């Protein structure tokens, strides 16, 4: 992190000398206001605790006046006047919601990822917030896990890209600026690999997987000077992350050079008791402080347990002071000592909010992935006069928020019905939900199916409720909930009999297991949760005002039994060539995904040809240019996304069959062509040797370029790496 101003260093030293033990422990405590609920409710605390210095930080406080009053209490009515950290889960927007992170990852566009974080920071800072519990950087390859929706998807390379963009977006050019937030990279580490996709379950991965898959995004966040990191709830091979000195003090602080604040997850210190590694709050507090956790979120373990732990010699006063120093240093870097009220003073103008909503609409549209489009069912013909708009997500504005909506009001979201009516004012749009999102009532299906008669098309809006993904939302059967399949089957049958297209849109926080729908719908779109402008964003795509450009950042399995299924798997000694029964395969399911990583159609029709490398051999210090001819043979202007993969053909450690190393985009008018050039720094092709040390091994590397991780769609070249 940047060096501290001398006056701040002096101020911190003086404060620590003057602070009582209670005041020190107060700085290591973050309590929850009740403006939003993000975990089990803990016995209430009063504002007197702020005056007394027993609480030095808050979370879940919403509104500029509330934040200012709490800040005033700390600054003007406590003995030492130390300002509060005020944190909130600003995960995908604050009051103006952008797409949920997994959906936004489909843009593969770090400039936009940074921009939405910057806009969220501005809006949250205007409410007096100075810390965002984001970005969430947990790589996930398991759609059963509800928090897959919050992260970057399956690729550690995308995780790094997103980490850099989001930290820069939230923290801005100057952390002390009135519209900057302290970013919190979470949840360190490996949370996305919970056993069986079950929330909070144990994580037991190899050191190699930890270093190759789960840590790179956090390393990127640290390189960008992320202000704080939040350990995961989970245990890693039996050691809870909240008490994992090896991971926190060694891997994170010593090896990655992180010198910011470690803030526990919600009540996680007290939950060391439930993990079975602490007998009581005293031991739990001692373990967490020993591991390097600076702030106790909500549990009260530091306030209650550390005085006794100090008396018993379980921890030292120096460890307490070390943690207090880091917290005060962050507050200084946020400019809170200079002007604790700077955040919350600048109200958002109507123009700024309108502009932010326009951005949300654009990003929402770009986050939508067109998974299939049989016979060019989309875009809807301009002559569309009658549309059957069906399904439980068709008129569900509150659900469009997705999980982690925090400060966004339910009625501030645009539903599909509203968006389609605005986009097709001349059309008759007949709406029926047919079924609820969940539940077993099928009584509405018949009426819904009737609306297909005489319609030009049926638009089926299906998927999950906002609370069916996110935290505490693992699903063992990640298909369509309730009786939605029954509705879809009935609509598909009636529409088929009337020869009208059925366009199915999935609003969901994860890849859903819907091979039967992909097989039969005329077109299928993954809409994630597009945010506050959902209805307009979807209408922009369905009417052809915009061509779809989103690409899925996570593999869509055909069956739960295939999970985890991702492009970076190792070959095995018997790869899945059709060499008979003795191969890495299932006897009852294909190995192939329903949709591969990176898949997404546009309204163009792109071909790639003539892959060429700027050199056939290279060393670690070289950068190789990888060029490919791209042509749009379709009838509409569109943007193509091209992925650059590599496959090391021989290595001391069995290499993945594909590794992602670059993404490029090109927009072409119909009938035109262009050249897309991607730059590959050869050093990026290093791997972790048998000793887990980084190494760039000499030898042949395949360089592969194409529209997704589908091997059959990739052009291949060869590069010889020499020492
Ligand atoms: C929750 C989540 C974490 C969030 C925190 C505060 O339990 O695990 O991601 O930032 O508590 O709401």
PDB file of N, CA and C in Angstrom, residues 228-320:
ATOM      1  N   UNK A 228      -8.745  -4.283   1.987  1.00  0.00           N
ATOM      2  CA  UNK A 228      -9.046  -5.301   2.998  1.00  0.00           C
ATOM      3  C   UNK A 228      -9.346  -6.638   2.330  1.00  0.00           C
ATOM      4  N   UNK A 229      -9.278  -7.672   3.124  1.00  0.00           N
ATOM      5  CA  UNK A 229      -9.591  -9.029   2.674  1.00  0.00           C
ATOM      6  C   UNK A 229     -10.464  -9.673   3.745  1.00  0.00           C
ATOM      7  N   UNK A 230     -11.422 -10.480   3.312  1.00  0.00           N
ATOM      8  CA  UNK A 230     -12.313 -11.173   4.242  1.00  0.00           C
ATOM      9  C   UNK A 230     -12.083 -12.676   4.122  1.00  0.00           C
ATOM     10  N   UNK A 231     -11.669 -13.327   5.225  1.00  0.00           N
ATOM     11  CA  UNK A 231     -11.516 -14.784   5.173  1.00  0.00           C
ATOM     12  C   UNK A 231     -12.881 -15.457   5.009  1.00  0.00           C
ATOM     13  N   UNK A 232     -12.853 -16.636   4.426  1.00  0.00           N
ATOM     14  CA  UNK A 232     -14.089 -17.381   4.188  1.00  0.00           C
ATOM     15  C   UNK A 232     -14.593 -18.008   5.478  1.00  0.00           C
ATOM     16  N   UNK A 233     -15.868 -18.300   5.523  1.00  0.00           N
ATOM     17  CA  UNK A 233     -16.458 -19.032   6.663  1.00  0.00           C
ATOM     18  C   UNK A 233     -15.859 -20.421   6.797  1.00  0.00           C
ATOM     19  N   UNK A 234     -15.419 -20.957   5.685  1.00  0.00           N
ATOM     20  CA  UNK A 234     -15.154 -22.392   5.582  1.00  0.00           C
ATOM     21  C   UNK A 234     -13.831 -22.805   6.208  1.00  0.00           C
ATOM     22  N   UNK A 235     -13.749 -24.095   6.481  1.00  0.00           N
ATOM     23  CA  UNK A 235     -12.442 -24.621   6.877  1.00  0.00           C
ATOM     24  C   UNK A 235     -11.736 -25.090   5.618  1.00  0.00           C
ATOM     25  N   UNK A 236     -10.439 -24.975   5.606  1.00  0.00           N
ATOM     26  CA  UNK A 236      -9.602 -25.446   4.499  1.00  0.00           C
ATOM     27  C   UNK A 236      -8.808 -26.635   5.023  1.00  0.00           C
ATOM     28  N   UNK A 237      -9.172 -27.825   4.552  1.00  0.00           N
ATOM     29  CA  UNK A 237      -8.529 -29.052   5.039  1.00  0.00           C
ATOM     30  C   UNK A 237      -8.538 -29.087   6.568  1.00  0.00           C
ATOM     31  N   UNK A 238      -9.628 -28.686   7.147  1.00  0.00           N
ATOM     32  CA  UNK A 238      -9.835 -28.831   8.592  1.00  0.00           C
ATOM     33  C   UNK A 238      -9.499 -27.604   9.404  1.00  0.00           C
ATOM     34  N   UNK A 239      -8.809 -26.633   8.806  1.00  0.00           N
ATOM     35  CA  UNK A 239      -8.490 -25.425   9.583  1.00  0.00           C
ATOM     36  C   UNK A 239      -9.395 -24.281   9.122  1.00  0.00           C
ATOM     37  N   UNK A 240     -10.286 -23.785   9.966  1.00  0.00           N
ATOM     38  CA  UNK A 240     -11.159 -22.684   9.556  1.00  0.00           C
ATOM     39  C   UNK A 240     -10.330 -21.500   9.090  1.00  0.00           C
ATOM     40  N   UNK A 241     -10.720 -20.902   7.983  1.00  0.00           N
ATOM     41  CA  UNK A 241      -9.957 -19.791   7.420  1.00  0.00           C
ATOM     42  C   UNK A 241      -9.811 -18.662   8.421  1.00  0.00           C
ATOM     43  N   UNK A 242     -10.812 -18.472   9.299  1.00  0.00           N
ATOM     44  CA  UNK A 242     -10.772 -17.374  10.270  1.00  0.00           C
ATOM     45  C   UNK A 242      -9.683 -17.589  11.310  1.00  0.00           C
ATOM     46  N   UNK A 243      -9.190 -18.808  11.401  1.00  0.00           N
ATOM     47  CA  UNK A 243      -8.127 -19.111  12.372  1.00  0.00           C
ATOM     48  C   UNK A 243      -6.899 -19.675  11.673  1.00  0.00           C
ATOM     49  N   UNK A 244      -6.777 -19.430  10.376  1.00  0.00           N
ATOM     50  CA  UNK A 244      -5.738 -20.101   9.566  1.00  0.00           C
ATOM     51  C   UNK A 244      -4.506 -19.198   9.429  1.00  0.00           C
ATOM     52  N   UNK A 245      -3.635 -19.276  10.429  1.00  0.00           N
ATOM     53  CA  UNK A 245      -2.437 -18.430  10.405  1.00  0.00           C
ATOM     54  C   UNK A 245      -1.592 -18.716   9.170  1.00  0.00           C
ATOM     55  N   UNK A 246      -1.520 -19.976   8.757  1.00  0.00           N
ATOM     56  CA  UNK A 246      -0.706 -20.324   7.589  1.00  0.00           C
ATOM     57  C   UNK A 246      -1.184 -19.602   6.345  1.00  0.00           C
ATOM     58  N   UNK A 247      -2.486 -19.530   6.162  1.00  0.00           N
ATOM     59  CA  UNK A 247      -3.028 -18.877   4.966  1.00  0.00           C
ATOM     60  C   UNK A 247      -3.032 -17.350   5.122  1.00  0.00           C
ATOM     61  N   UNK A 248      -3.363 -16.882   6.317  1.00  0.00           N
ATOM     62  CA  UNK A 248      -3.522 -15.431   6.482  1.00  0.00           C
ATOM     63  C   UNK A 248      -2.187 -14.730   6.707  1.00  0.00           C
ATOM     64  N   UNK A 249      -1.427 -15.220   7.668  1.00  0.00           N
ATOM     65  CA  UNK A 249      -0.159 -14.526   7.971  1.00  0.00           C
ATOM     66  C   UNK A 249       0.936 -14.894   6.974  1.00  0.00           C
ATOM     67  N   UNK A 250       0.910 -16.152   6.482  1.00  0.00           N
ATOM     68  CA  UNK A 250       2.017 -16.553   5.598  1.00  0.00           C
ATOM     69  C   UNK A 250       1.654 -16.370   4.123  1.00  0.00           C
ATOM     70  N   UNK A 251       0.673 -17.098   3.643  1.00  0.00           N
ATOM     71  CA  UNK A 251       0.369 -17.025   2.201  1.00  0.00           C
ATOM     72  C   UNK A 251      -0.103 -15.628   1.806  1.00  0.00           C
ATOM     73  N   UNK A 252      -0.984 -15.025   2.602  1.00  0.00           N
ATOM     74  CA  UNK A 252      -1.570 -13.735   2.191  1.00  0.00           C
ATOM     75  C   UNK A 252      -0.653 -12.572   2.552  1.00  0.00           C
ATOM     76  N   UNK A 253      -0.276 -12.463   3.806  1.00  0.00           N
ATOM     77  CA  UNK A 253       0.511 -11.284   4.208  1.00  0.00           C
ATOM     78  C   UNK A 253       1.981 -11.453   3.801  1.00  0.00           C
ATOM     79  N   UNK A 254       2.610 -12.533   4.142  1.00  0.00           N
ATOM     80  CA  UNK A 254       4.047 -12.667   3.861  1.00  0.00           C
ATOM     81  C   UNK A 254       4.298 -12.896   2.366  1.00  0.00           C
ATOM     82  N   UNK A 255       3.609 -13.888   1.796  1.00  0.00           N
ATOM     83  CA  UNK A 255       3.959 -14.249   0.413  1.00  0.00           C
ATOM     84  C   UNK A 255       3.386 -13.270  -0.615  1.00  0.00           C
ATOM     85  N   UNK A 256       2.135 -12.859  -0.406  1.00  0.00           N
ATOM     86  CA  UNK A 256       1.540 -11.940  -1.394  1.00  0.00           C
ATOM     87  C   UNK A 256       1.804 -10.477  -1.046  1.00  0.00           C
ATOM     88  N   UNK A 257       2.275 -10.213   0.183  1.00  0.00           N
ATOM     89  CA  UNK A 257       2.598  -8.841   0.565  1.00  0.00           C
ATOM     90  C   UNK A 257       1.383  -8.016   0.949  1.00  0.00           C
ATOM     91  N   UNK A 258       0.313  -8.651   1.345  1.00  0.00           N
ATOM     92  CA  UNK A 258      -0.878  -7.899   1.749  1.00  0.00           C
ATOM     93  C   UNK A 258      -0.641  -7.248   3.103  1.00  0.00           C
ATOM     94  N   UNK A 259      -0.821  -5.897   3.170  1.00  0.00           N
ATOM     95  CA  UNK A 259      -0.632  -5.225   4.467  1.00  0.00           C
ATOM     96  C   UNK A 259      -1.881  -4.459   4.869  1.00  0.00           C
ATOM     97  N   UNK A 260      -2.998  -4.821   4.315  1.00  0.00           N
ATOM     98  CA  UNK A 260      -4.251  -4.154   4.671  1.00  0.00           C
ATOM     99  C   UNK A 260      -4.941  -4.814   5.844  1.00  0.00           C
ATOM    100  N   UNK A 261      -6.232  -4.598   5.921  1.00  0.00           N
ATOM    101  CA  UNK A 261      -7.014  -5.063   7.068  1.00  0.00           C
ATOM    102  C   UNK A 261      -7.686  -6.395   6.735  1.00  0.00           C
ATOM    103  N   UNK A 262      -7.667  -7.307   7.671  1.00  0.00           N
ATOM    104  CA  UNK A 262      -8.432  -8.555   7.554  1.00  0.00           C
ATOM    105  C   UNK A 262      -9.689  -8.402   8.393  1.00  0.00           C
ATOM    106  N   UNK A 263     -10.845  -8.426   7.731  1.00  0.00           N
ATOM    107  CA  UNK A 263     -12.116  -8.297   8.448  1.00  0.00           C
ATOM    108  C   UNK A 263     -12.826  -9.645   8.393  1.00  0.00           C
ATOM    109  N   UNK A 264     -13.219 -10.161   9.538  1.00  0.00           N
ATOM    110  CA  UNK A 264     -13.846 -11.497   9.548  1.00  0.00           C
ATOM    111  C   UNK A 264     -15.168 -11.463   8.814  1.00  0.00           C
ATOM    112  N   UNK A 265     -15.638 -12.627   8.452  1.00  0.00           N
ATOM    113  CA  UNK A 265     -16.999 -12.672   7.922  1.00  0.00           C
ATOM    114  C   UNK A 265     -17.964 -12.613   9.107  1.00  0.00           C
ATOM    115  N   UNK A 266     -19.213 -12.518   8.780  1.00  0.00           N
ATOM    116  CA  UNK A 266     -20.279 -12.236   9.745  1.00  0.00           C
ATOM    117  C   UNK A 266     -20.343 -13.307  10.852  1.00  0.00           C
ATOM    118  N   UNK A 267     -19.944 -12.928  12.079  1.00  0.00           N
ATOM    119  CA  UNK A 267     -19.999 -13.828  13.233  1.00  0.00           C
ATOM    120  C   UNK A 267     -19.011 -14.985  13.138  1.00  0.00           C
ATOM    121  N   UNK A 268     -18.102 -14.938  12.156  1.00  0.00           N
ATOM    122  CA  UNK A 268     -17.248 -16.093  11.876  1.00  0.00           C
ATOM    123  C   UNK A 268     -16.303 -16.411  13.026  1.00  0.00           C
ATOM    124  N   UNK A 269     -15.886 -15.413  13.805  1.00  0.00           N
ATOM    125  CA  UNK A 269     -14.973 -15.710  14.915  1.00  0.00           C
ATOM    126  C   UNK A 269     -15.683 -16.563  15.954  1.00  0.00           C
ATOM    127  N   UNK A 270     -16.900 -16.172  16.308  1.00  0.00           N
ATOM    128  CA  UNK A 270     -17.653 -16.981  17.279  1.00  0.00           C
ATOM    129  C   UNK A 270     -17.910 -18.373  16.722  1.00  0.00           C
ATOM    130  N   UNK A 271     -18.046 -18.484  15.419  1.00  0.00           N
ATOM    131  CA  UNK A 271     -18.374 -19.781  14.833  1.00  0.00           C
ATOM    132  C   UNK A 271     -17.183 -20.740  14.832  1.00  0.00           C
ATOM    133  N   UNK A 272     -16.038 -20.279  15.285  1.00  0.00           N
ATOM    134  CA  UNK A 272     -14.922 -21.207  15.484  1.00  0.00           C
ATOM    135  C   UNK A 272     -15.293 -22.233  16.549  1.00  0.00           C
ATOM    136  N   UNK A 273     -16.228 -21.855  17.427  1.00  0.00           N
ATOM    137  CA  UNK A 273     -16.722 -22.798  18.432  1.00  0.00           C
ATOM    138  C   UNK A 273     -17.482 -23.916  17.733  1.00  0.00           C
ATOM    139  N   UNK A 274     -18.373 -23.540  16.810  1.00  0.00           N
ATOM    140  CA  UNK A 274     -19.137 -24.577  16.077  1.00  0.00           C
ATOM    141  C   UNK A 274     -18.203 -25.405  15.192  1.00  0.00           C
ATOM    142  N   UNK A 275     -17.135 -24.800  14.693  1.00  0.00           N
ATOM    143  CA  UNK A 275     -16.170 -25.582  13.911  1.00  0.00           C
ATOM    144  C   UNK A 275     -15.513 -26.657  14.779  1.00  0.00           C
ATOM    145  N   UNK A 276     -15.530 -26.409  16.097  1.00  0.00           N
ATOM    146  CA  UNK A 276     -14.942 -27.390  17.007  1.00  0.00           C
ATOM    147  C   UNK A 276     -13.480 -27.137  17.295  1.00  0.00           C
ATOM    148  N   UNK A 277     -13.005 -25.907  16.995  1.00  0.00           N
ATOM    149  CA  UNK A 277     -11.590 -25.624  17.274  1.00  0.00           C
ATOM    150  C   UNK A 277     -11.424 -24.677  18.459  1.00  0.00           C
ATOM    151  N   UNK A 278     -12.537 -24.182  19.024  1.00  0.00           N
ATOM    152  CA  UNK A 278     -12.452 -23.289  20.191  1.00  0.00           C
ATOM    153  C   UNK A 278     -13.524 -23.702  21.186  1.00  0.00           C
ATOM    154  N   UNK A 279     -13.173 -23.664  22.463  1.00  0.00           N
ATOM    155  CA  UNK A 279     -14.133 -24.077  23.496  1.00  0.00           C
ATOM    156  C   UNK A 279     -15.097 -22.939  23.824  1.00  0.00           C
ATOM    157  N   UNK A 280     -14.619 -21.688  23.624  1.00  0.00           N
ATOM    158  CA  UNK A 280     -15.463 -20.549  24.014  1.00  0.00           C
ATOM    159  C   UNK A 280     -14.978 -19.308  23.258  1.00  0.00           C
ATOM    160  N   UNK A 281     -15.605 -18.178  23.537  1.00  0.00           N
ATOM    161  CA  UNK A 281     -15.276 -16.941  22.816  1.00  0.00           C
ATOM    162  C   UNK A 281     -13.843 -16.513  23.100  1.00  0.00           C
ATOM    163  N   UNK A 282     -13.332 -16.866  24.299  1.00  0.00           N
ATOM    164  CA  UNK A 282     -11.969 -16.474  24.633  1.00  0.00           C
ATOM    165  C   UNK A 282     -10.986 -17.159  23.692  1.00  0.00           C
ATOM    166  N   UNK A 283     -11.153 -18.471  23.557  1.00  0.00           N
ATOM    167  CA  UNK A 283     -10.251 -19.209  22.666  1.00  0.00           C
ATOM    168  C   UNK A 283     -10.481 -18.818  21.216  1.00  0.00           C
ATOM    169  N   UNK A 284     -11.740 -18.591  20.854  1.00  0.00           N
ATOM    170  CA  UNK A 284     -12.032 -18.212  19.461  1.00  0.00           C
ATOM    171  C   UNK A 284     -11.356 -16.886  19.129  1.00  0.00           C
ATOM    172  N   UNK A 285     -11.473 -15.936  20.032  1.00  0.00           N
ATOM    173  CA  UNK A 285     -10.861 -14.623  19.808  1.00  0.00           C
ATOM    174  C   UNK A 285      -9.340 -14.748  19.717  1.00  0.00           C
ATOM    175  N   UNK A 286      -8.767 -15.565  20.576  1.00  0.00           N
ATOM    176  CA  UNK A 286      -7.309 -15.727  20.568  1.00  0.00           C
ATOM    177  C   UNK A 286      -6.847 -16.350  19.251  1.00  0.00           C
ATOM    178  N   UNK A 287      -7.569 -17.366  18.774  1.00  0.00           N
ATOM    179  CA  UNK A 287      -7.184 -18.023  17.517  1.00  0.00           C
ATOM    180  C   UNK A 287      -7.244 -17.042  16.351  1.00  0.00           C
ATOM    181  N   UNK A 288      -8.306 -16.242  16.318  1.00  0.00           N
ATOM    182  CA  UNK A 288      -8.482 -15.324  15.193  1.00  0.00           C
ATOM    183  C   UNK A 288      -7.424 -14.232  15.212  1.00  0.00           C
ATOM    184  N   UNK A 289      -7.155 -13.668  16.379  1.00  0.00           N
ATOM    185  CA  UNK A 289      -6.143 -12.604  16.452  1.00  0.00           C
ATOM    186  C   UNK A 289      -4.774 -13.179  16.121  1.00  0.00           C
ATOM    187  N   UNK A 290      -4.513 -14.356  16.615  1.00  0.00           N
ATOM    188  CA  UNK A 290      -3.230 -15.034  16.345  1.00  0.00           C
ATOM    189  C   UNK A 290      -3.060 -15.250  14.840  1.00  0.00           C
ATOM    190  N   UNK A 291      -4.183 -15.528  14.163  1.00  0.00           N
ATOM    191  CA  UNK A 291      -4.116 -15.783  12.717  1.00  0.00           C
ATOM    192  C   UNK A 291      -4.000 -14.484  11.928  1.00  0.00           C
ATOM    193  N   UNK A 292      -4.277 -13.356  12.590  1.00  0.00           N
ATOM    194  CA  UNK A 292      -4.102 -12.079  11.903  1.00  0.00           C
ATOM    195  C   UNK A 292      -5.389 -11.381  11.519  1.00  0.00           C
ATOM    196  N   UNK A 293      -6.522 -11.873  12.033  1.00  0.00           N
ATOM    197  CA  UNK A 293      -7.787 -11.191  11.727  1.00  0.00           C
ATOM    198  C   UNK A 293      -7.870  -9.912  12.568  1.00  0.00           C
ATOM    199  N   UNK A 294      -8.072  -8.781  11.895  1.00  0.00           N
ATOM    200  CA  UNK A 294      -8.038  -7.494  12.596  1.00  0.00           C
ATOM    201  C   UNK A 294      -9.398  -7.092  13.149  1.00  0.00           C
ATOM    202  N   UNK A 295     -10.450  -7.275  12.327  1.00  0.00           N
ATOM    203  CA  UNK A 295     -11.777  -6.811  12.754  1.00  0.00           C
ATOM    204  C   UNK A 295     -12.712  -8.006  12.931  1.00  0.00           C
ATOM    205  N   UNK A 296     -13.387  -8.007  14.050  1.00  0.00           N
ATOM    206  CA  UNK A 296     -14.396  -9.021  14.393  1.00  0.00           C
ATOM    207  C   UNK A 296     -15.756  -8.492  13.943  1.00  0.00           C
ATOM    208  N   UNK A 297     -16.308  -9.086  12.899  1.00  0.00           N
ATOM    209  CA  UNK A 297     -17.618  -8.650  12.403  1.00  0.00           C
ATOM    210  C   UNK A 297     -18.696  -9.345  13.207  1.00  0.00           C
ATOM    211  N   UNK A 298     -19.336  -8.564  14.069  1.00  0.00           N
ATOM    212  CA  UNK A 298     -20.613  -8.892  14.710  1.00  0.00           C
ATOM    213  C   UNK A 298     -20.532  -9.842  15.905  1.00  0.00           C
ATOM    214  N   UNK A 299     -19.519 -10.736  15.967  1.00  0.00           N
ATOM    215  CA  UNK A 299     -19.624 -11.778  17.001  1.00  0.00           C
ATOM    216  C   UNK A 299     -19.400 -11.237  18.409  1.00  0.00           C
ATOM    217  N   UNK A 300     -18.674 -10.153  18.572  1.00  0.00           N
ATOM    218  CA  UNK A 300     -18.388  -9.640  19.919  1.00  0.00           C
ATOM    219  C   UNK A 300     -17.275 -10.409  20.614  1.00  0.00           C
ATOM    220  N   UNK A 301     -16.680 -11.361  19.927  1.00  0.00           N
ATOM    221  CA  UNK A 301     -15.648 -12.200  20.557  1.00  0.00           C
ATOM    222  C   UNK A 301     -14.442 -11.372  20.968  1.00  0.00           C
ATOM    223  N   UNK A 302     -14.064 -10.400  20.162  1.00  0.00           N
ATOM    224  CA  UNK A 302     -12.880  -9.609  20.536  1.00  0.00           C
ATOM    225  C   UNK A 302     -13.166  -8.783  21.785  1.00  0.00           C
ATOM    226  N   UNK A 303     -14.334  -8.137  21.805  1.00  0.00           N
ATOM    227  CA  UNK A 303     -14.689  -7.319  22.980  1.00  0.00           C
ATOM    228  C   UNK A 303     -14.772  -8.172  24.235  1.00  0.00           C
ATOM    229  N   UNK A 304     -15.392  -9.332  24.125  1.00  0.00           N
ATOM    230  CA  UNK A 304     -15.647 -10.142  25.314  1.00  0.00           C
ATOM    231  C   UNK A 304     -14.487 -11.080  25.618  1.00  0.00           C
ATOM    232  N   UNK A 305     -13.839 -11.598  24.581  1.00  0.00           N
ATOM    233  CA  UNK A 305     -12.882 -12.677  24.794  1.00  0.00           C
ATOM    234  C   UNK A 305     -11.446 -12.238  24.942  1.00  0.00           C
ATOM    235  N   UNK A 306     -11.047 -11.163  24.264  1.00  0.00           N
ATOM    236  CA  UNK A 306      -9.620 -10.822  24.250  1.00  0.00           C
ATOM    237  C   UNK A 306      -9.100 -10.340  25.610  1.00  0.00           C
ATOM    238  N   UNK A 307      -9.907  -9.603  26.427  1.00  0.00           N
ATOM    239  CA  UNK A 307      -9.362  -9.236  27.746  1.00  0.00           C
ATOM    240  C   UNK A 307      -8.907 -10.457  28.547  1.00  0.00           C
ATOM    241  N   UNK A 308      -9.691 -11.520  28.521  1.00  0.00           N
ATOM    242  CA  UNK A 308      -9.315 -12.726  29.258  1.00  0.00           C
ATOM    243  C   UNK A 308      -8.167 -13.430  28.544  1.00  0.00           C
ATOM    244  N   UNK A 309      -8.220 -13.440  27.210  1.00  0.00           N
ATOM    245  CA  UNK A 309      -7.129 -14.091  26.462  1.00  0.00           C
ATOM    246  C   UNK A 309      -5.802 -13.404  26.762  1.00  0.00           C
ATOM    247  N   UNK A 310      -5.828 -12.096  26.917  1.00  0.00           N
ATOM    248  CA  UNK A 310      -4.599 -11.362  27.270  1.00  0.00           C
ATOM    249  C   UNK A 310      -4.143 -11.752  28.666  1.00  0.00           C
ATOM    250  N   UNK A 311      -5.103 -11.809  29.602  1.00  0.00           N
ATOM    251  CA  UNK A 311      -4.738 -12.182  30.988  1.00  0.00           C
ATOM    252  C   UNK A 311      -4.108 -13.570  31.005  1.00  0.00           C
ATOM    253  N   UNK A 312      -4.645 -14.476  30.189  1.00  0.00           N
ATOM    254  CA  UNK A 312      -4.140 -15.857  30.200  1.00  0.00           C
ATOM    255  C   UNK A 312      -2.872 -15.990  29.356  1.00  0.00           C
ATOM    256  N   UNK A 313      -2.474 -14.905  28.682  1.00  0.00           N
ATOM    257  CA  UNK A 313      -1.275 -14.976  27.854  1.00  0.00           C
ATOM    258  C   UNK A 313      -1.489 -15.731  26.561  1.00  0.00           C
ATOM    259  N   UNK A 314      -2.741 -15.886  26.138  1.00  0.00           N
ATOM    260  CA  UNK A 314      -3.014 -16.586  24.872  1.00  0.00           C
ATOM    261  C   UNK A 314      -2.644 -15.690  23.697  1.00  0.00           C
ATOM    262  N   UNK A 315      -2.749 -14.375  23.917  1.00  0.00           N
ATOM    263  CA  UNK A 315      -2.328 -13.401  22.901  1.00  0.00           C
ATOM    264  C   UNK A 315      -1.569 -12.294  23.632  1.00  0.00           C
ATOM    265  N   UNK A 316      -0.925 -11.429  22.872  1.00  0.00           N
ATOM    266  CA  UNK A 316      -0.127 -10.369  23.510  1.00  0.00           C
ATOM    267  C   UNK A 316      -0.719  -8.995  23.190  1.00  0.00           C
ATOM    268  N   UNK A 317      -0.350  -8.032  24.030  1.00  0.00           N
ATOM    269  CA  UNK A 317      -0.794  -6.647  23.791  1.00  0.00           C
ATOM    270  C   UNK A 317      -0.251  -6.148  22.462  1.00  0.00           C
ATOM    271  N   UNK A 318       0.933  -6.634  22.108  1.00  0.00           N
ATOM    272  CA  UNK A 318       1.528  -6.209  20.832  1.00  0.00           C
ATOM    273  C   UNK A 318       0.673  -6.665  19.650  1.00  0.00           C
ATOM    274  N   UNK A 319       0.084  -7.854  19.755  1.00  0.00           N
ATOM    275  CA  UNK A 319      -0.780  -8.342  18.658  1.00  0.00           C
ATOM    276  C   UNK A 319      -2.031  -7.484  18.545  1.00  0.00           C
ATOM    277  N   UNK A 320      -2.556  -7.088  19.707  1.00  0.00           N
ATOM    278  CA  UNK A 320      -3.725  -6.197  19.680  1.00  0.00           C
ATOM    279  C   UNK A 320      -3.345  -4.875  19.016  1.00  0.00           C
TER     280      UNK A 320
END
